[in-house]
mmCIF file of C-alpha atoms in Angstrom:
data_model
loop_
_atom_site.group_PDB
_atom_site.id
_atom_site.type_symbol
_atom_site.label_atom_id
_atom_site.label_comp_id
_atom_site.label_asym_id
_atom_site.label_seq_id
_atom_site.Cartn_x
_atom_site.Cartn_y
_atom_site.Cartn_z
ATOM 1 C CA MET A 26 4.766 -20.681 16.717
ATOM 2 C CA GLU A 27 1.025 -20.816 16.188
ATOM 3 C CA THR A 28 -0.627 -22.990 13.565
ATOM 4 C CA PRO A 29 0.359 -21.629 10.135
ATOM 5 C CA THR A 30 -2.205 -19.749 8.121
ATOM 6 C CA SER A 31 -2.058 -20.203 4.356
ATOM 7 C CA PRO A 32 -1.047 -17.027 2.519
ATOM 8 C CA VAL A 33 -3.540 -15.285 0.276
ATOM 9 C CA VAL A 34 -1.353 -16.045 -2.739
ATOM 10 C CA ASP A 35 0.242 -19.509 -2.790
ATOM 11 C CA ALA A 36 4.047 -19.393 -2.842
ATOM 12 C CA ALA A 37 4.127 -15.599 -3.130
ATOM 13 C CA SER A 38 7.692 -14.310 -3.080
ATOM 14 C CA LEU A 39 8.647 -11.865 -0.313
ATOM 15 C CA LEU A 40 11.801 -9.854 0.335
ATOM 16 C CA VAL A 41 12.450 -9.007 4.001
ATOM 17 C CA VAL A 42 14.969 -6.196 4.578
ATOM 18 C CA ASP A 43 16.235 -5.651 8.141
ATOM 19 C CA ASP A 44 19.717 -5.108 9.564
ATOM 20 C CA ASP A 45 18.852 -6.912 12.817
ATOM 21 C CA GLY A 46 19.962 -10.466 12.098
ATOM 22 C CA GLU A 47 17.801 -12.021 14.818
ATOM 23 C CA ILE A 48 14.624 -10.285 13.662
ATOM 24 C CA LEU A 49 15.447 -11.031 10.032
ATOM 25 C CA SER A 50 15.884 -14.734 10.772
ATOM 26 C CA LEU A 51 12.732 -15.008 12.896
ATOM 27 C CA VAL A 52 10.523 -13.142 10.435
ATOM 28 C CA ALA A 53 11.848 -15.117 7.466
ATOM 29 C CA LYS A 54 11.315 -18.418 9.286
ATOM 30 C CA PHE A 55 7.781 -17.456 10.313
ATOM 31 C CA LEU A 56 6.772 -16.345 6.818
ATOM 32 C CA ARG A 57 8.290 -19.442 5.229
ATOM 33 C CA GLY A 58 6.317 -21.516 7.733
ATOM 34 C CA ASN A 59 3.184 -19.865 6.384
ATOM 35 C CA GLY A 60 3.867 -20.861 2.787
ATOM 36 C CA PHE A 61 5.786 -17.898 1.387
ATOM 37 C CA ARG A 62 9.032 -17.984 -0.539
ATOM 38 C CA VAL A 63 11.246 -15.565 1.394
ATOM 39 C CA HIS A 64 14.436 -13.744 0.399
ATOM 40 C CA THR A 65 16.384 -11.595 2.849
ATOM 41 C CA ALA A 66 18.615 -8.527 2.771
ATOM 42 C CA ARG A 67 20.340 -6.510 5.499
ATOM 43 C CA ASN A 68 20.738 -3.159 3.723
ATOM 44 C CA GLY A 69 19.972 -1.237 0.560
ATOM 45 C CA VAL A 70 22.806 -2.774 -1.440
ATOM 46 C CA GLU A 71 21.657 -6.310 -0.676
ATOM 47 C CA MET A 72 18.051 -5.307 -1.365
ATOM 48 C CA THR A 73 18.989 -4.014 -4.826
ATOM 49 C CA GLU A 74 20.977 -7.176 -5.537
ATOM 50 C CA ALA A 75 18.069 -9.381 -4.426
ATOM 51 C CA LEU A 76 15.585 -7.513 -6.615
ATOM 52 C CA GLY A 77 17.963 -7.912 -9.539
ATOM 53 C CA ARG A 78 18.146 -11.689 -9.045
ATOM 54 C CA THR A 79 14.481 -12.574 -8.634
ATOM 55 C CA PRO A 80 11.040 -10.965 -8.917
ATOM 56 C CA VAL A 81 9.211 -10.450 -5.629
ATOM 57 C CA ASP A 82 5.551 -9.833 -4.853
ATOM 58 C CA LEU A 83 6.035 -7.728 -1.706
ATOM 59 C CA ILE A 84 8.824 -6.156 0.342
ATOM 60 C CA VAL A 85 8.874 -6.016 4.150
ATOM 61 C CA LEU A 86 11.199 -3.051 4.665
ATOM 62 C CA ASP A 87 12.719 -1.774 7.912
ATOM 63 C CA LEU A 88 12.735 2.003 8.306
ATOM 64 C CA MET A 89 16.042 2.235 10.190
ATOM 65 C CA LEU A 90 18.805 0.720 8.057
ATOM 66 C CA PRO A 91 22.543 1.439 7.912
ATOM 67 C CA GLY A 92 23.559 3.524 4.931
ATOM 68 C CA THR A 93 20.489 4.295 2.831
ATOM 69 C CA SER A 94 17.388 4.441 5.029
ATOM 70 C CA GLY A 95 14.233 2.459 4.413
ATOM 71 C CA LEU A 96 12.432 5.697 3.558
ATOM 72 C CA ASP A 97 14.953 6.550 0.848
ATOM 73 C CA LEU A 98 14.905 2.980 -0.472
ATOM 74 C CA CYS A 99 11.103 3.081 -0.704
ATOM 75 C CA ARG A 100 11.202 6.493 -2.373
ATOM 76 C CA ASN A 101 13.737 5.278 -4.937
ATOM 77 C CA LEU A 102 11.787 2.074 -5.553
ATOM 78 C CA ARG A 103 8.621 4.003 -6.313
ATOM 79 C CA ARG A 104 10.343 5.779 -9.213
ATOM 80 C CA THR A 105 10.494 2.547 -11.178
ATOM 81 C CA SER A 106 8.282 -0.022 -9.470
ATOM 82 C CA SER A 107 4.901 -0.531 -7.809
ATOM 83 C CA ILE A 108 5.960 -3.572 -5.736
ATOM 84 C CA PRO A 109 3.919 -3.389 -2.515
ATOM 85 C CA VAL A 110 5.871 -2.351 0.588
ATOM 86 C CA VAL A 111 5.063 -2.976 4.252
ATOM 87 C CA MET A 112 7.273 -0.674 6.314
ATOM 88 C CA LEU A 113 8.625 -1.697 9.717
ATOM 89 C CA THR A 114 9.595 1.002 12.185
ATOM 90 C CA ALA A 115 10.991 0.951 15.708
ATOM 91 C CA LYS A 116 9.288 4.276 16.289
ATOM 92 C CA GLY A 117 5.599 4.724 16.989
ATOM 93 C CA ASP A 118 5.322 8.397 16.158
ATOM 94 C CA ASP A 119 2.695 9.493 13.659
ATOM 95 C CA ILE A 120 5.351 11.366 11.668
ATOM 96 C CA ASP A 121 7.128 8.099 10.806
ATOM 97 C CA ARG A 122 3.923 6.517 9.579
ATOM 98 C CA ILE A 123 3.013 9.591 7.579
ATOM 99 C CA ILE A 124 6.420 9.922 5.933
ATOM 100 C CA GLY A 125 6.391 6.220 5.102
ATOM 101 C CA LEU A 126 3.059 6.547 3.333
ATOM 102 C CA GLU A 127 4.172 9.732 1.607
ATOM 103 C CA VAL A 128 7.116 7.964 -0.030
ATOM 104 C CA GLY A 129 4.919 5.109 -1.230
ATOM 105 C CA ALA A 130 4.649 2.430 1.469
ATOM 106 C CA ASP A 131 1.367 0.500 1.375
ATOM 107 C CA ASP A 132 1.186 -0.194 5.102
ATOM 108 C CA TYR A 133 3.345 0.102 8.208
ATOM 109 C CA LEU A 134 3.898 -1.870 11.392
ATOM 110 C CA PRO A 135 5.710 -0.540 14.506
ATOM 111 C CA LYS A 136 8.248 -2.709 16.333
ATOM 112 C CA PRO A 137 7.927 -4.761 18.440
ATOM 113 C CA PHE A 138 5.137 -6.527 16.581
ATOM 114 C CA ASN A 139 3.221 -9.783 16.740
ATOM 115 C CA PRO A 140 4.236 -11.985 13.783
ATOM 116 C CA ARG A 141 0.571 -12.845 13.264
ATOM 117 C CA GLU A 142 -0.190 -9.170 12.689
ATOM 118 C CA LEU A 143 2.616 -8.919 10.158
ATOM 119 C CA LEU A 144 1.207 -11.984 8.398
ATOM 120 C CA ALA A 145 -2.276 -10.452 8.341
ATOM 121 C CA ARG A 146 -0.986 -7.210 6.853
ATOM 122 C CA VAL A 147 1.151 -8.972 4.263
ATOM 123 C CA ASN A 148 -1.858 -11.059 3.228
ATOM 124 C CA ALA A 149 -4.105 -7.991 3.052
ATOM 125 C CA VAL A 150 -1.675 -6.003 0.904
ATOM 126 C CA LEU A 151 -1.077 -8.989 -1.398
ATOM 127 C CA ARG A 152 -4.819 -9.522 -1.716
ATOM 128 C CA ARG A 153 -5.311 -5.938 -2.817
ATOM 129 C CA SER A 154 -2.296 -5.900 -5.127
ATOM 130 C CA ARG A 155 -3.458 -9.106 -6.824
ATOM 131 C CA GLY A 156 -7.006 -7.845 -7.248
ATOM 132 C CA GLY A 157 -8.462 -10.413 -4.858
ATOM 133 C CA GLY A 158 -10.508 -8.023 -2.766
ATOM 134 C CA ALA A 159 -14.250 -7.546 -2.864
ATOM 135 C CA GLN A 160 -13.810 -4.086 -4.306
ATOM 136 C CA ALA A 161 -12.166 -5.412 -7.462
ATOM 137 C CA ASP A 162 -14.944 -7.963 -7.864
ATOM 138 C CA ARG A 163 -17.614 -5.271 -7.639
ATOM 139 C CA ALA A 164 -15.899 -2.886 -10.014
ATOM 140 C CA GLY A 165 -16.217 -4.966 -13.179
ATOM 141 C CA ARG A 166 -13.887 -3.959 -15.993
ATOM 142 C CA GLY A 167 -13.191 -0.378 -15.072
ATOM 143 C CA PHE A 168 -14.091 3.270 -14.664
ATOM 144 C CA ALA A 169 -13.679 6.449 -16.707
ATOM 145 C CA PHE A 170 -13.622 10.043 -15.430
ATOM 146 C CA ASP A 171 -12.432 13.316 -16.954
ATOM 147 C CA GLY A 172 -10.557 11.482 -19.700
ATOM 148 C CA TRP A 173 -8.894 9.089 -17.229
ATOM 149 C CA ARG A 174 -9.456 5.323 -17.272
ATOM 150 C CA LEU A 175 -8.956 2.812 -14.462
ATOM 151 C CA ASP A 176 -8.855 -0.770 -15.740
ATOM 152 C CA THR A 177 -9.542 -2.968 -12.720
ATOM 153 C CA LEU A 178 -8.576 -6.190 -14.491
ATOM 154 C CA LYS A 179 -5.130 -4.874 -15.349
ATOM 155 C CA ARG A 180 -5.056 -2.645 -12.237
ATOM 156 C CA GLU A 181 -3.908 0.091 -14.602
ATOM 157 C CA LEU A 182 -4.633 3.828 -14.535
ATOM 158 C CA THR A 183 -4.138 5.829 -17.737
ATOM 159 C CA ASN A 184 -4.317 9.612 -18.041
ATOM 160 C CA PRO A 185 -6.128 11.500 -20.833
ATOM 161 C CA ALA A 186 -2.984 11.260 -22.990
ATOM 162 C CA GLY A 187 -3.005 7.473 -22.682
ATOM 163 C CA VAL A 188 0.036 7.350 -20.395
ATOM 164 C CA VAL A 189 -0.007 4.788 -17.588
ATOM 165 C CA VAL A 190 0.270 6.367 -14.128
ATOM 166 C CA ASP A 191 1.789 4.133 -11.444
ATOM 167 C CA LEU A 192 -0.241 3.742 -8.255
ATOM 168 C CA SER A 193 0.754 2.081 -5.004
ATOM 169 C CA THR A 194 -1.635 -0.545 -3.669
ATOM 170 C CA GLY A 195 -3.070 1.932 -1.161
ATOM 171 C CA GLU A 196 -3.534 4.618 -3.809
ATOM 172 C CA TYR A 197 -5.272 2.170 -6.128
ATOM 173 C CA ASP A 198 -7.706 1.015 -3.450
ATOM 174 C CA LEU A 199 -8.394 4.581 -2.353
ATOM 175 C CA LEU A 200 -9.148 5.674 -5.935
ATOM 176 C CA LEU A 201 -11.355 2.626 -6.437
ATOM 177 C CA ALA A 202 -13.325 3.514 -3.305
ATOM 178 C CA PHE A 203 -13.914 7.024 -4.665
ATOM 179 C CA LEU A 204 -14.894 5.789 -8.132
ATOM 180 C CA GLU A 205 -17.404 3.324 -6.702
ATOM 181 C CA ALA A 206 -19.134 6.134 -4.789
ATOM 182 C CA PRO A 207 -18.710 9.381 -6.763
ATOM 183 C CA GLN A 208 -20.319 12.600 -5.522
ATOM 184 C CA ARG A 209 -20.870 11.098 -2.086
ATOM 185 C CA VAL A 210 -19.111 12.101 1.120
ATOM 186 C CA LEU A 211 -16.889 9.258 2.340
ATOM 187 C CA SER A 212 -15.695 9.386 5.936
ATOM 188 C CA ARG A 213 -12.050 9.064 6.898
ATOM 189 C CA ASP A 214 -12.590 5.796 8.749
ATOM 190 C CA PHE A 215 -14.345 4.312 5.693
ATOM 191 C CA LEU A 216 -11.458 5.401 3.463
ATOM 192 C CA LEU A 217 -8.868 4.083 5.919
ATOM 193 C CA ASP A 218 -10.543 0.697 5.771
ATOM 194 C CA ALA A 219 -10.740 0.827 1.958
ATOM 195 C CA ALA A 220 -7.139 1.914 1.471
ATOM 196 C CA ARG A 221 -5.495 -0.258 4.109
ATOM 197 C CA ASN A 222 -8.038 -3.052 4.648
ATOM 198 C CA ARG A 223 -8.137 -2.637 8.422
ATOM 199 C CA THR A 224 -9.827 -0.490 11.000
ATOM 200 C CA SER A 225 -8.015 2.526 12.382
ATOM 201 C CA ASP A 226 -8.561 5.693 14.310
ATOM 202 C CA ALA A 227 -10.808 8.020 12.313
ATOM 203 C CA PHE A 228 -8.527 10.898 13.282
ATOM 204 C CA ASP A 229 -5.422 9.152 11.936
ATOM 205 C CA ARG A 230 -3.779 11.686 9.604
ATOM 206 C CA THR A 231 -2.421 8.968 7.324
ATOM 207 C CA ILE A 232 -5.611 9.007 5.233
ATOM 208 C CA ASP A 233 -5.050 12.717 4.555
ATOM 209 C CA VAL A 234 -1.561 11.836 3.327
ATOM 210 C CA GLN A 235 -2.965 9.119 1.065
ATOM 211 C CA VAL A 236 -5.525 11.523 -0.391
ATOM 212 C CA SER A 237 -2.839 14.163 -0.934
ATOM 213 C CA ARG A 238 -0.665 11.667 -2.806
ATOM 214 C CA LEU A 239 -3.592 10.562 -4.955
ATOM 215 C CA ARG A 240 -4.475 14.166 -5.756
ATOM 216 C CA ARG A 241 -0.937 14.750 -7.007
ATOM 217 C CA LYS A 242 -1.076 11.626 -9.165
ATOM 218 C CA ILE A 243 -4.342 12.389 -10.938
ATOM 219 C CA GLY A 244 -3.953 16.189 -11.107
ATOM 220 C CA GLY A 245 -6.932 17.844 -12.752
ATOM 221 C CA PRO A 246 -9.212 20.368 -11.036
ATOM 222 C CA ALA A 247 -8.213 21.281 -7.512
ATOM 223 C CA ASP A 248 -11.568 20.115 -6.197
ATOM 224 C CA LEU A 249 -11.641 16.745 -7.996
ATOM 225 C CA ILE A 250 -11.278 15.195 -4.541
ATOM 226 C CA LYS A 251 -13.050 17.710 -2.362
ATOM 227 C CA THR A 252 -12.422 18.009 1.356
ATOM 228 C CA VAL A 253 -15.688 18.161 3.277
ATOM 229 C CA ARG A 254 -14.725 19.732 6.574
ATOM 230 C CA GLY A 255 -15.591 17.568 9.562
ATOM 231 C CA ALA A 256 -17.018 14.797 7.373
ATOM 232 C CA GLY A 257 -14.405 13.372 4.983
ATOM 233 C CA TYR A 258 -13.858 13.573 1.233
ATOM 234 C CA MET A 259 -15.948 13.587 -1.929
ATOM 235 C CA PHE A 260 -14.959 12.599 -5.476
ATOM 236 C CA THR A 261 -16.719 15.264 -7.560
ATOM 237 C CA ALA A 262 -16.218 14.056 -11.152
ATOM 238 C CA ASP A 263 -18.814 12.208 -13.205
ATOM 239 C CA VAL A 264 -17.810 8.537 -13.349
ATOM 240 C CA ALA A 265 -18.781 6.005 -16.006
ATOM 241 C CA ARG A 266 -18.208 2.235 -15.971
ATOM 242 C CA PHE A 267 -16.866 0.259 -18.915
#
C-alpha cells in the first residue's frame, strides 16, 4: 500500500457493500488504513442491518449484488435518506453510470479500480456533503429564488410551501453552481466539475442526467434551467442572497 492520506473528515464512518469477499476485505483494509471507520456488508439485507446499527457518513455500494441490486438499494435509500453514495460497477458502459446517477448515486467508479482513486472520490464526496468545498465558503448563508430557499449552512433546500426537499450531494453542488452564476451560460464540463469535483469528458451525458434530476426536484417553470444548445445550461430565475 502507498503512504496513507488523511481523510477529509477525521474518523468518518463508511459502509462498504460488496458481495466479493476479497474486494470487500481489501477495500475495507485500505480505507481503515487511511483513517476511516469502516463497516461492511455483502448484500442488501446486511446493508439495512448495518444502517440500523450505526450512522454512516457515506456508502460505497457495488452495483451487482445478489438479491436486491445496488441500483434498487440506492433508489430505496433515496426515499428516506441523503447519505452520499459512491457506486461501484464492473461494467464501463455509459448506461450504468447514467442509471446510477438517476437513482441518486453521487459518484461512480468502474471496476477494476485503483484504491487511491476510490479514496480521492470518497474524500471529494465527503467534502461536498460536509460543506467543506470552496463553493460553500463563497455562498455565505444562502440563496432565494422563486420562493425557494437554499440554506448553505444547513445544506437545506425548502420549497415555497416551506417543505424541505432532499438533494443528493451532486444535486446540491449542481444547484449551488447555478445559483452562484444565474442568467449565465454554464458549460457541461464546468458543471461536471462543480457537481462531481473532478474533470470529465464534456460530452459525458451524466451531467444531462443530473440536470434532469434537479429539474424534477425544483419543478417550477419548464425553462427555469434552460438548455442552451451546443453551449450548456442557464439558470434563468432572479437569485437573491441572504
